[in-house]
Tab-separated table of C-alpha atoms and ligand atoms in Angstrom:
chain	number	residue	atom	x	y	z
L	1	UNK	CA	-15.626	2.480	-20.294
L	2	UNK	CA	-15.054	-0.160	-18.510
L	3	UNK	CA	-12.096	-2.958	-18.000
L	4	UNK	CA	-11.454	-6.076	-20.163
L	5	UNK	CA	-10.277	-8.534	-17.914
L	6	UNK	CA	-9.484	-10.963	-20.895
L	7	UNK	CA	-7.270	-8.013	-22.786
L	8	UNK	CA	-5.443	-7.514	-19.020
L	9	UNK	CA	-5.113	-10.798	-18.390
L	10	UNK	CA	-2.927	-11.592	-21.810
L	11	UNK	CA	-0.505	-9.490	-20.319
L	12	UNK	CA	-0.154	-11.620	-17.443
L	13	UNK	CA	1.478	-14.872	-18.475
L	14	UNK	CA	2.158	-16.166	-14.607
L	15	UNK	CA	-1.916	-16.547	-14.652
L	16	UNK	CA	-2.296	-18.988	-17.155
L	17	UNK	CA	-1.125	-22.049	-15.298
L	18	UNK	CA	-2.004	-24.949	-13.574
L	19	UNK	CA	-1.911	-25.478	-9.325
L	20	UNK	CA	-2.822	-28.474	-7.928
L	21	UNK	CA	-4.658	-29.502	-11.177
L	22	UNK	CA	-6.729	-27.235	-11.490
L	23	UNK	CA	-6.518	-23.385	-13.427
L	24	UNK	CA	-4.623	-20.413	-11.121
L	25	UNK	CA	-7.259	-18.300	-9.577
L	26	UNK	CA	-4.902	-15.731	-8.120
L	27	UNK	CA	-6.934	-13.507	-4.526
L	28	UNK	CA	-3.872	-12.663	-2.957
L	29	UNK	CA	-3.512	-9.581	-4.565
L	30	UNK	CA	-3.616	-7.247	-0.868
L	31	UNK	CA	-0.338	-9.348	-0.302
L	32	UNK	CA	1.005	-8.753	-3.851
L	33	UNK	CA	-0.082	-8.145	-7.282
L	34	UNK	CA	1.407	-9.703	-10.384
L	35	UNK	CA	3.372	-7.849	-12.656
L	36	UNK	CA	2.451	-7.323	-16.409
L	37	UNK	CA	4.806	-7.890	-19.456
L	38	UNK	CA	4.924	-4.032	-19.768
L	39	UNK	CA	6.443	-3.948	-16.423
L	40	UNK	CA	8.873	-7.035	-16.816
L	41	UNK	CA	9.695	-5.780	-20.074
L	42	UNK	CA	11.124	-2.168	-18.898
L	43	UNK	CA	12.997	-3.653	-16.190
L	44	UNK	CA	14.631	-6.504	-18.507
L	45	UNK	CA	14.934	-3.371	-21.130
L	46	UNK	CA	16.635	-1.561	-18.288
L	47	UNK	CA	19.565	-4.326	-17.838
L	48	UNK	CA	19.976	-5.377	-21.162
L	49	UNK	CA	20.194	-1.671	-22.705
L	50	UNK	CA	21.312	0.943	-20.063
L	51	UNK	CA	22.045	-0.404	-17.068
L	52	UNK	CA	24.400	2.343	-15.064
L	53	UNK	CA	24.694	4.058	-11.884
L	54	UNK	CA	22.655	7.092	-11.832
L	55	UNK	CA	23.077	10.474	-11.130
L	56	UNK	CA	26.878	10.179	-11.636
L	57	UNK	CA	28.522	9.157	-14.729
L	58	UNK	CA	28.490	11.569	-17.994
L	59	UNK	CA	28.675	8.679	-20.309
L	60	UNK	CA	25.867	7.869	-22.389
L	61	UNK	CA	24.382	5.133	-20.481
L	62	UNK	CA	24.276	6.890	-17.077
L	63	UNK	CA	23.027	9.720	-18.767
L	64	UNK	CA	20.054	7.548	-20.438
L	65	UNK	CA	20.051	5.069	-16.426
L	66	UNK	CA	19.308	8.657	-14.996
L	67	UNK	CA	16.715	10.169	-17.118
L	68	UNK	CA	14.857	6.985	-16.712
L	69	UNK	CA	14.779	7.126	-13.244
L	70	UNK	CA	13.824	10.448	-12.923
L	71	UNK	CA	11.242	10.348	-15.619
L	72	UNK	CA	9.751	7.215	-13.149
L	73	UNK	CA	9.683	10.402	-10.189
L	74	UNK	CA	7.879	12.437	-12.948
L	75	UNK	CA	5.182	9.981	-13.637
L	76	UNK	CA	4.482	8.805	-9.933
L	77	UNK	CA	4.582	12.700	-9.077
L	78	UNK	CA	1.448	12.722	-11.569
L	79	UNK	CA	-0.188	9.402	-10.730
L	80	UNK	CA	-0.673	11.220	-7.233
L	81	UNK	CA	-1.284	14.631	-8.250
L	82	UNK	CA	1.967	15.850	-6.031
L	83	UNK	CA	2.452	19.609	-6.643
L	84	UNK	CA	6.289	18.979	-7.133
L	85	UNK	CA	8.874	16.331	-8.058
L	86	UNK	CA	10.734	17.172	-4.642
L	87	UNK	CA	7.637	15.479	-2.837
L	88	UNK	CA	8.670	12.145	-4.552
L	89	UNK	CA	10.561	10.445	-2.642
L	90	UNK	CA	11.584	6.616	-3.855
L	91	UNK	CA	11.810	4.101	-1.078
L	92	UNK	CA	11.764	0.203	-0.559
L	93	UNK	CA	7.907	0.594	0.065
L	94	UNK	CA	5.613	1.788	2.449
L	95	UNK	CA	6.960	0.210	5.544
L	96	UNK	CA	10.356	2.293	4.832
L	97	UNK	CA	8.189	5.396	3.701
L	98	UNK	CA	6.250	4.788	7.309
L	99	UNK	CA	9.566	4.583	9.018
L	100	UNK	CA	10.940	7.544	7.810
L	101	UNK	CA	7.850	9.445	8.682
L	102	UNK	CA	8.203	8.372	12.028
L	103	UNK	CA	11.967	9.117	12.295
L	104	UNK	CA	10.377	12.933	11.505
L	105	UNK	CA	8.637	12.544	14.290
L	106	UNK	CA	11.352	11.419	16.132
L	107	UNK	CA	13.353	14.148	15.616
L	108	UNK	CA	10.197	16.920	16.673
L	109	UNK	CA	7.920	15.010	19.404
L	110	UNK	CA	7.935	16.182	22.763
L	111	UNK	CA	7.417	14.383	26.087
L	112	UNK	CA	3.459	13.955	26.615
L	113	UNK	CA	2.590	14.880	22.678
L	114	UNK	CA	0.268	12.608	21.403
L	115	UNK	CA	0.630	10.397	18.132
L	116	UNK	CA	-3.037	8.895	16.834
L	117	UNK	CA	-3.567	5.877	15.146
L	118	UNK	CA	-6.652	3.116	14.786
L	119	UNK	CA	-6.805	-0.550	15.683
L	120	UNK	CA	-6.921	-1.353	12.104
L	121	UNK	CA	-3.129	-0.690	11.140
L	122	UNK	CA	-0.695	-2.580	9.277
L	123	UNK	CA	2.244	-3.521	11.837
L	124	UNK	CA	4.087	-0.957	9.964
L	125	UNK	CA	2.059	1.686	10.786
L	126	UNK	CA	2.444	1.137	14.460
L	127	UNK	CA	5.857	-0.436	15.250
L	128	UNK	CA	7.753	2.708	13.813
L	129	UNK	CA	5.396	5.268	16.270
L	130	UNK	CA	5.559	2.621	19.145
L	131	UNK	CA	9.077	3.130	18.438
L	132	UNK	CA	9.296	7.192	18.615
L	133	UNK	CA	6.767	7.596	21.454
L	134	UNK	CA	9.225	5.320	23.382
L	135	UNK	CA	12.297	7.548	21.929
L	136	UNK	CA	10.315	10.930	22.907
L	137	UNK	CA	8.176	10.026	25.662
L	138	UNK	CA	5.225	10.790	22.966
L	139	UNK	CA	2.125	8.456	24.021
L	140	UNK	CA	0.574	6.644	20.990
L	141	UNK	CA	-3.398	6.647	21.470
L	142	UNK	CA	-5.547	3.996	19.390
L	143	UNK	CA	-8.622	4.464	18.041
L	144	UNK	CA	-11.709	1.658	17.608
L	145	UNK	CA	-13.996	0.353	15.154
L	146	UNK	CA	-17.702	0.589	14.906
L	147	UNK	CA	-19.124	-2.684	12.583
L	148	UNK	CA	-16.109	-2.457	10.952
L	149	UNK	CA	-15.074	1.501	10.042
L	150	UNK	CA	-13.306	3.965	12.207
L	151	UNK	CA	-15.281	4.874	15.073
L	152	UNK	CA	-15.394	8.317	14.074
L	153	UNK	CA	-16.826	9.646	17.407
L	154	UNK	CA	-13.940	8.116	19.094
L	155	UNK	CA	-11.271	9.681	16.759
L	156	UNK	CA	-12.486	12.692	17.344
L	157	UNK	CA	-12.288	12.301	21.196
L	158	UNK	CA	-8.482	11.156	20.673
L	159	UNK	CA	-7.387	13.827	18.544
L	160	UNK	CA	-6.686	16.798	20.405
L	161	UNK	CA	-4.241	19.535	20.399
L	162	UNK	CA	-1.743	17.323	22.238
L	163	UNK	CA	-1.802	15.090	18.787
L	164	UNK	CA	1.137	16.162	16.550
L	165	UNK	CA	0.917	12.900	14.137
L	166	UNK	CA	-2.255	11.099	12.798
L	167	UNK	CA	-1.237	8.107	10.938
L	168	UNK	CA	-3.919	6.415	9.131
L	169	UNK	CA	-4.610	3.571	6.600
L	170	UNK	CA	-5.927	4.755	3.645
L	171	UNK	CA	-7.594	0.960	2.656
L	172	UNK	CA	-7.085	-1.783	5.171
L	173	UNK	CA	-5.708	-4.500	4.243
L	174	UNK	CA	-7.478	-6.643	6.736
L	175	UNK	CA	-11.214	-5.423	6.616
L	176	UNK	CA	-11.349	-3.855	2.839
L	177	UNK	CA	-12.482	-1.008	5.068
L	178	UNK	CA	-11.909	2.648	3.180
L	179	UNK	CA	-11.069	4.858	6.014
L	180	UNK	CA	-12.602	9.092	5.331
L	181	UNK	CA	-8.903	10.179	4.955
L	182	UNK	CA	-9.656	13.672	3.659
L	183	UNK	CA	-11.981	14.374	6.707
L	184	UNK	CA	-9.724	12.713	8.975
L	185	UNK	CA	-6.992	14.815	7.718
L	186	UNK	CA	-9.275	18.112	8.320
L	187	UNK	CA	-9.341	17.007	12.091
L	188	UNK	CA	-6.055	15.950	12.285
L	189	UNK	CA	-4.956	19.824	10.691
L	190	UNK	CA	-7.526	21.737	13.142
L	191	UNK	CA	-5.683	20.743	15.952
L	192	UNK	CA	-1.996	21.117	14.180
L	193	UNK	CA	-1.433	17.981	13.872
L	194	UNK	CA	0.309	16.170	10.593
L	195	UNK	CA	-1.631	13.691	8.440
L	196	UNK	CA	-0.453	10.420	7.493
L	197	UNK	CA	-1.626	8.011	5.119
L	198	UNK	CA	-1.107	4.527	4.834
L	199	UNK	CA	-1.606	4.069	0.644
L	200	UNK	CA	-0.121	0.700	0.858
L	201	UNK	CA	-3.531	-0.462	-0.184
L	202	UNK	CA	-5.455	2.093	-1.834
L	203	UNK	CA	-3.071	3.714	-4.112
L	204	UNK	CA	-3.239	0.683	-6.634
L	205	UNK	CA	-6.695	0.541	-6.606
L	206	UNK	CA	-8.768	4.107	-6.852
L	207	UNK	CA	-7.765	7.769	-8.061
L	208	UNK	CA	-5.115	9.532	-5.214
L	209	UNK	CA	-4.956	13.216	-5.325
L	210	UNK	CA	-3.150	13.953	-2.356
L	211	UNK	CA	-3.636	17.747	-2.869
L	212	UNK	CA	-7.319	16.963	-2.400
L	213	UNK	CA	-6.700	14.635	0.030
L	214	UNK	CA	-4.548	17.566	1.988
L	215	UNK	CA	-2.570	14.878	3.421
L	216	UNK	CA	0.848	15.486	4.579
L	217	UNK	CA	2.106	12.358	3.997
L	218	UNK	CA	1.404	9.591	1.938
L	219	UNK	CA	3.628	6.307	1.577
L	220	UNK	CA	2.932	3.589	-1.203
L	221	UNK	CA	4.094	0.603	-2.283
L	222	UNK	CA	5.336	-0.592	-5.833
L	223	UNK	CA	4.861	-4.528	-5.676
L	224	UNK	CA	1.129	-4.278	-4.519
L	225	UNK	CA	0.864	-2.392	-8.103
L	226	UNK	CA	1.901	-4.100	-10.808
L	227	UNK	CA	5.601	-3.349	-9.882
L	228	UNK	CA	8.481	-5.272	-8.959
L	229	UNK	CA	9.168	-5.527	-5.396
L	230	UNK	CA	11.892	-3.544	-3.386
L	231	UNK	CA	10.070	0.090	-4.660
L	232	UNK	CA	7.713	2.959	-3.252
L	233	UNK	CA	7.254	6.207	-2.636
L	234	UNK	CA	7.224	8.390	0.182
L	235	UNK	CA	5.031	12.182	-0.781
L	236	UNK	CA	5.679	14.116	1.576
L	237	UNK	CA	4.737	18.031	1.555
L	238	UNK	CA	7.500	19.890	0.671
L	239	UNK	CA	8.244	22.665	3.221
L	240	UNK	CA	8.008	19.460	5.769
L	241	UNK	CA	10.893	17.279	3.659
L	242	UNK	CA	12.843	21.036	4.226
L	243	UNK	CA	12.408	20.326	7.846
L	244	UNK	CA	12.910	17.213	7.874
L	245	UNK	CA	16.550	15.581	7.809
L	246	UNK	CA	17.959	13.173	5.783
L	247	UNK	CA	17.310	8.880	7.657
L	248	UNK	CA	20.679	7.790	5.886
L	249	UNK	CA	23.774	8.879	4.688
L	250	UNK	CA	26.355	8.512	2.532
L	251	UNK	CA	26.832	8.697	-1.362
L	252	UNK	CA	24.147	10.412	-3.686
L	253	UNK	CA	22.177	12.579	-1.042
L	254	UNK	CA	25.377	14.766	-0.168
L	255	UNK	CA	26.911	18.104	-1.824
L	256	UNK	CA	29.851	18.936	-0.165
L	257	UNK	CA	31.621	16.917	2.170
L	258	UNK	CA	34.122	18.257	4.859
L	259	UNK	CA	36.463	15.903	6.993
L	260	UNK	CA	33.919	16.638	9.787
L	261	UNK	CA	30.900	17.596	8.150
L	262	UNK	CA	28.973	17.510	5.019
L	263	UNK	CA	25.966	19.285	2.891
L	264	UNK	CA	22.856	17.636	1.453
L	265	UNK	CA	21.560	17.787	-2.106
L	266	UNK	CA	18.337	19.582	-2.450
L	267	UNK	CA	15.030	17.606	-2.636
L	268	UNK	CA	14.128	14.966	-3.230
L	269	UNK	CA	17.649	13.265	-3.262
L	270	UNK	CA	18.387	14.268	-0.089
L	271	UNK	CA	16.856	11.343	1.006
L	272	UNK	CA	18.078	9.367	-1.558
L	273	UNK	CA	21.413	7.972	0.001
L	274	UNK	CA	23.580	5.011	-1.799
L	275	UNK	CA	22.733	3.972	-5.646
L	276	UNK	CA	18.949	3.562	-5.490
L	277	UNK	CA	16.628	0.573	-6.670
L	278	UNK	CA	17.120	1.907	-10.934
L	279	UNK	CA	15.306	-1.028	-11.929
L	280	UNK	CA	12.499	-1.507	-9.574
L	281	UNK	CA	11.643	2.291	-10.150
L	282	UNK	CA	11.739	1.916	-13.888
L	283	UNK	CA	9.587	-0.715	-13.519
L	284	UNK	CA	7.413	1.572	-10.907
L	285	UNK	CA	7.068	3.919	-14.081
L	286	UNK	CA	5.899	1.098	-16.534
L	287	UNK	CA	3.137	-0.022	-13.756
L	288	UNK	CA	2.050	3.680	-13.553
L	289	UNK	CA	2.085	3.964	-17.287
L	290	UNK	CA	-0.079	0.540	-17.269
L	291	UNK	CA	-2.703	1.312	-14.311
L	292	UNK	CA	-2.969	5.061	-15.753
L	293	UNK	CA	-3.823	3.736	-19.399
L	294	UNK	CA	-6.547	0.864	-17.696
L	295	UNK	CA	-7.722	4.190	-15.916
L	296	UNK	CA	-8.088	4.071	-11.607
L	297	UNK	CA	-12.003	5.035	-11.937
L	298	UNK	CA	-13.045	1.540	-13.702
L	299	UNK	CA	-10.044	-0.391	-11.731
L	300	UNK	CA	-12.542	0.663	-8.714
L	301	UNK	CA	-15.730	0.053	-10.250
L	302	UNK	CA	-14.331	-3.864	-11.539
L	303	UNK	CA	-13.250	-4.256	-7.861
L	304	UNK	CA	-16.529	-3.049	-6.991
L	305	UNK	CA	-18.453	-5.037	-9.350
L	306	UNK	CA	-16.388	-8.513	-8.025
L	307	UNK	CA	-17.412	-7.758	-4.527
L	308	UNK	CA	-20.706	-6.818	-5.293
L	309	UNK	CA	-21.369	-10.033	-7.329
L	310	UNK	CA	-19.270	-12.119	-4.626
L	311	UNK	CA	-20.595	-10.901	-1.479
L	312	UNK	CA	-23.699	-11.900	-1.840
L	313	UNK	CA	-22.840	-15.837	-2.748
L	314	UNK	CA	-20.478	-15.838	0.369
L	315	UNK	CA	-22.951	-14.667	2.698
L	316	UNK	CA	-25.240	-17.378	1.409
L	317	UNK	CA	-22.570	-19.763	2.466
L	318	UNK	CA	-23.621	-21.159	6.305
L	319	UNK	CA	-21.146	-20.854	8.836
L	320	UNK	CA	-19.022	-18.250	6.633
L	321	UNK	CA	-18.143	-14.864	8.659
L	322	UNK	CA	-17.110	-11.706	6.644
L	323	UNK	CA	-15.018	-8.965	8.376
L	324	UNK	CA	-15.367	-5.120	7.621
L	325	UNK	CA	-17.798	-2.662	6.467
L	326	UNK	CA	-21.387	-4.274	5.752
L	327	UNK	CA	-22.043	-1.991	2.694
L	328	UNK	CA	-19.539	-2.584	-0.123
L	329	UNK	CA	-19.465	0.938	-1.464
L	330	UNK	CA	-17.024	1.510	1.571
L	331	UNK	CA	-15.013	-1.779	1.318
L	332	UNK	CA	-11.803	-2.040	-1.648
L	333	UNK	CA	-11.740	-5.527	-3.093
L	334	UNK	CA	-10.691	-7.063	0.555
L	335	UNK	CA	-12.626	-9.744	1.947
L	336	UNK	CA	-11.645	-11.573	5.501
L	337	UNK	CA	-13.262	-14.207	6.598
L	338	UNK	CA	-13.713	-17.380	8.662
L	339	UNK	CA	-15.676	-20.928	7.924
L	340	UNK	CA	-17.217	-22.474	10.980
L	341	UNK	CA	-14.686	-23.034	13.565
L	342	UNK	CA	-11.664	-24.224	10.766
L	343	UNK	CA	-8.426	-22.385	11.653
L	344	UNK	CA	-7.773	-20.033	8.641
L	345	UNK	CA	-4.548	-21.917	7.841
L	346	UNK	CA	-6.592	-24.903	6.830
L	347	UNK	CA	-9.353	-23.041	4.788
L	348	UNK	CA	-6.526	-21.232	2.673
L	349	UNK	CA	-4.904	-24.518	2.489
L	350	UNK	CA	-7.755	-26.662	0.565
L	351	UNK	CA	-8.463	-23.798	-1.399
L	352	UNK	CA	-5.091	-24.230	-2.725
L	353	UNK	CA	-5.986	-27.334	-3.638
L	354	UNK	CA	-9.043	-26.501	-5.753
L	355	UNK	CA	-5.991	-24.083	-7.545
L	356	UNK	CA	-7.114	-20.655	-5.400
L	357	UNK	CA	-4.591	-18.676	-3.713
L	358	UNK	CA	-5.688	-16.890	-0.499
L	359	UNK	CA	-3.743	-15.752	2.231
L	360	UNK	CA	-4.376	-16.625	5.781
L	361	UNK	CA	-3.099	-15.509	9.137
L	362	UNK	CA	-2.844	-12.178	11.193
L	363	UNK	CA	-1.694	-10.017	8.063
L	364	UNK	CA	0.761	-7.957	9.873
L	365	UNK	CA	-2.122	-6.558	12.083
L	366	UNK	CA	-2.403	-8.447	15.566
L	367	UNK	CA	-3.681	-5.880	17.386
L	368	UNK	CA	-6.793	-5.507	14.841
L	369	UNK	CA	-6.982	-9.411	15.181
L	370	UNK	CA	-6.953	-9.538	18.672
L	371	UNK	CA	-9.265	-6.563	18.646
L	372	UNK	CA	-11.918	-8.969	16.148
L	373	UNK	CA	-11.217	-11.767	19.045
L	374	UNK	CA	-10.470	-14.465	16.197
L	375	UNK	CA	-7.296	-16.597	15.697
L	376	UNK	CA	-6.636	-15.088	12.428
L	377	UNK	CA	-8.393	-14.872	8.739
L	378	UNK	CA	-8.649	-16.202	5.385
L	379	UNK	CA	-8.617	-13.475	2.914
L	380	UNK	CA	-9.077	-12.993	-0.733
L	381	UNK	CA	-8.278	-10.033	-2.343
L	382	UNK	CA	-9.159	-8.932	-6.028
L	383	UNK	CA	-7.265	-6.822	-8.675
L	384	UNK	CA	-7.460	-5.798	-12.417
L	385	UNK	CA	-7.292	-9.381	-13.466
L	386	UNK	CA	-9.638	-11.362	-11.892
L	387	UNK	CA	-13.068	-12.745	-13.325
L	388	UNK	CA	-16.257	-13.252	-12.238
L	389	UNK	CA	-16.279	-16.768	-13.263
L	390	UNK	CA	-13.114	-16.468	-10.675
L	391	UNK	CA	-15.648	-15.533	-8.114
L	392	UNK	CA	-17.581	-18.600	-8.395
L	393	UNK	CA	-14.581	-20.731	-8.477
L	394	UNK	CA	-13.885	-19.410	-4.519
L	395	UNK	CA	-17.401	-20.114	-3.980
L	396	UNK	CA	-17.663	-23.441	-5.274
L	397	UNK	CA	-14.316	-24.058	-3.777
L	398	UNK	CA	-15.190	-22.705	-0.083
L	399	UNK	CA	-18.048	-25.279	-0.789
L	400	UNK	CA	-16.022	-28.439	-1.153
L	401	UNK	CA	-13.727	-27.398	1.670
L	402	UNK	CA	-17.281	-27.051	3.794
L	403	UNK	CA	-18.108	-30.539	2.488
L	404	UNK	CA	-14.661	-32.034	2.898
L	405	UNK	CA	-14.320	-31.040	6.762
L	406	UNK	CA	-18.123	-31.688	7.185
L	407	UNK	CA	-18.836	-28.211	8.812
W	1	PMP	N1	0.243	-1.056	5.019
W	1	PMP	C1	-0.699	-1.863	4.541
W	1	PMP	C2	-2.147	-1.500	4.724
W	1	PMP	C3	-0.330	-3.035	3.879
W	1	PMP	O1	-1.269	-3.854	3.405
W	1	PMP	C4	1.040	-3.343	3.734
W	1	PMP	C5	1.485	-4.623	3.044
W	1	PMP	N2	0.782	-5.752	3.429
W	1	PMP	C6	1.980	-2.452	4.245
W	1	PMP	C7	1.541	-1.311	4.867
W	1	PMP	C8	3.445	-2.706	4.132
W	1	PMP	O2	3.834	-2.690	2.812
W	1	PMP	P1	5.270	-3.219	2.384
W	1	PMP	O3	5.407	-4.603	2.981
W	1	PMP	O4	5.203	-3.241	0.900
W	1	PMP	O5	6.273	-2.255	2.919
C-alpha cells in the first residue's frame, strides 16, 4: 500500500497557506516536522479534559493525566520494539537523551578509555562526550567519510578495546546519509564497548527495532515526528538504566527520602525527576498512533520515491552540488546542497520567496562542515506530506534563483 499524500495532507491545516505569494512548500522537515490535527487535538484534549499532575493525586483527573502518560510510554515502547516499559525513558529530546548517555559515561570512563564517534554528528552528539572525555580524561576519537558514508575501514581501525562508548547517528541530518548501525553496533559489542544511536533523524522516518538493532542506546526526538516540541525518548537497555544513576533530582523519581539521603523509584521514573512534559508526551502518543497507522515501510518508500524523482532534476541543474551518499537507497529524504558560489543563506532566502522553506547554515554540525570544506548548506528535507509536484516547485524555484543571481 502505499501513502496518500492528499489524505495526509488534510490533516495538516498549517500547509495550506500562502508565503510570499505563492502556495507553502514546506522541506524543512530534518529541522522539524508539522504536527497533524490528531496530534494537536490530544494535546488540546489533554488541557481542556484532564489536565493534572501525574503520578500523584488519587482524584479522578490525575488518575485519568497518569494513565495517559503512561499509556504514551506503552506505545513508544512498541513503536521501537523495546523489550520493556522501564527502557522508556521520556526526555526533552534527543539532545537531553544524548546528554544523559554521556553523564553514564561520565560516571564509568576511565583515564585513556576511548569514546568513538564520526565526523558526521549532530553537535549534540559530540559536545556532551567532548564534555566527559574532558571530565574523565577519556579521549574522543573521530571517524571519516568515504563519498559521503562512514569510512567503514577507518571505524574499524578506531574501535578497539580501549573504546567503551560508540555514539553514532542513525540518519544524518546533514548528508541524508543512513549510517550500518546494526553492524556498527556488532563492532562496537566485540570489543565491549556500548552502542549509541543518534535516532534524532531516522526514527520518524523507517521501521526501529532496537532489539534487532542490538543497540544499547537509542535517543529520539518528538517534534521531528509529528509531535509537539519539548518531548523524546531515551531506550536504554535495562540492566544498563540499573547501573546507571539518576541526572536530576528531586520530586517524582524518589521513594523514600531521609534528612540526608534518599531512595529512587524503580525504572523508568527514576529518571523522571519534577512533573514531566504530560502534554507533549500525550501528544508523542497521538504522533505514534498517526505514523504507526500511515505505516514506517511506505513513509520510507514515499521518501524514497521524492528523492528518487528529485535527484535526478537537481543534478541536471549546472552549478548545483549535492552532499552525501551518491546512491539514494542509502540516503533518508535529506538533501544538502550548494548553487555556484551563492552563500547558502541567500539560496534558502529566494527560495522563500518562490514560497519554499529550506534551511541553510551549518545544522548543528561544524565539524562535518568544516570536514566538506564549504561555508555551510542549503538543505531540503522531505516528510509524509510532501508532493511530487512539490519537487518540481524546488526545481523550478532553484531555477529562478540561478536566473535571478545570473550564476
Ligand atoms: N541529532 C540529529 C541527527 C539531529 O538532526 C538533531 C536535530 N537537528 C538532534 C540530534 C538534536 O535534536 P533536538 O534538537 O530535538 O534535541
Amino acid at each position: 500500500m502505499s501513502l496518500d499524500t492528499q489524505k495526509i495532507r488534510k490533516d495538516f491545516q498549517i500547509l495550506n497557506q500562502i508565503v510570499n505569494d505563492e502556495p507553502l512548500v514546506y522541506l524543512d522537515n530534518a529541522a522539524t516536522t508539522q504536527k497533524p490535527k490528531q496530534v494537536l487535538d490530544a494535546v488540546c484534549n489533554y488541557y481542556e479534559h484532564d489536565n493534572a499532575n501525574v503520578h500523584r493525586g488519587v482524584h479522578t483527573l490525575a488518575e485519568r493525566a497518569t494513565a495517559d502518560y503512561e499509556a504514551s510510554r506503552d506505545k513508544l515502547r512498541a513503536f521501537i520494539n523495546a523489550k520493556s516499559r522501564k527502557e522508556i525513558l521520556f526526555t526533552r529530546g534527543t539532545t537531553t537523551g544524548l546528554n544523559w548517555v554521556a553523564k553514564f559515561a561520565e560516571q564509568i570512563l576511565q583515564p585513556d578509555e576511548e569514546i568513538v564517534i564520526s565526523i558526521m554528528a549532530h553537535h549534540s552528539n559530540i559536545i556532551p562526550w567532548q564534555q566527559a572525555a574532558e571530565k574523565t580524561g577519556a579521549v574522543l576519537k573521530f571517524v571519516y567519510l568515504k563519498n559521503g558514508e562512514l569510512d567503514m575501514a577507518d571505524l574499524r581501525a578506531k574501535i578497539t578495546d580501549k573504546t567503551k562508548f560508540v555514539s553514532i547517528t542513525h540518519v544524518s541530518n546533514v548528508l541524508g546519509t543512513i549510517n550500518p548501525v546494526k553492524e556498527i553496533g556488532q563492532i562496537a559489542h566485540a570489543h565491549g564497548a556500548i552502542m549509541v544511536v543518534d535516532g534524532a533523524q531516522s526514527a520518524p522516518h523507517m521501521m526501529i527495532d532496537v532489539q534487532e538493532l542490538d543497540c544499547d542506546f537509542f535517543a529520539l526526538s518528538g517534534h521531528k515526528m509529528a509531535a509537539p516540541t519539548g518531548i523524546g525518548v531515551l531506550y536504554g537497555k535495562e540492566e544498563l538504566l540499573n547501573r546507571m544513576n539518576p541526572i536530576e533530582f528531586g520530586g517524582e523519581m524518589i521513594d523514600f527520602v531521609y534528612e540526608q539521603s534518599a531512595t529512587w523509584k524503580e525504572l523508568p521514573w527514576k529518571f523522571e525527576a519534577g512533573t514531566p512534559n504530560i502534554a507533549g508526551a500525550i501528544g508523542l502518543g497521538a504522533a505514534v498512533d498517526y505514523l504507526t497507522e500511515i505505516g514506517l515501510d511506505n513513509i520510507r518508500q514515499h521518501e524514497m520515491a521524492l528523492i528518487d524523482y528529485v535527484m535526478p532534476k537537481l543534478c541536471e541543474i549546472d552549478g548545483l552540488t549535492i552532499y552525501g551518499p551518491k546512491n539514494n537507497t542509502k540516503r533518508g529524504g535529506v538533501i544538502s546542497f550548494n548553487l555556484a558560489n551563492l552563500h547558502p543563506h541567500d539560496v534558502a532566502t529566494a527560495l522563500d520567496m518562490e514560497g519554499v522553506a529550506v534551511r541553510a547554515g551549518h545544522h548543528c554540525a561544524q565539524p562535518l562542515i568544516n570536514y566538506l570544506d564549504v561555508p555551510a548548506t542549503a538543505r531540503a528535507s522531505f516528510y509524509i506530506y510532501n508532493t511530487f509536484e512539490e519537487c518540481d516547485k524546488i526545481i523550478e524555484a532553484i531555477k529562478a534563483t540561478k536566473a535571478f543571481f545570473g550564476v
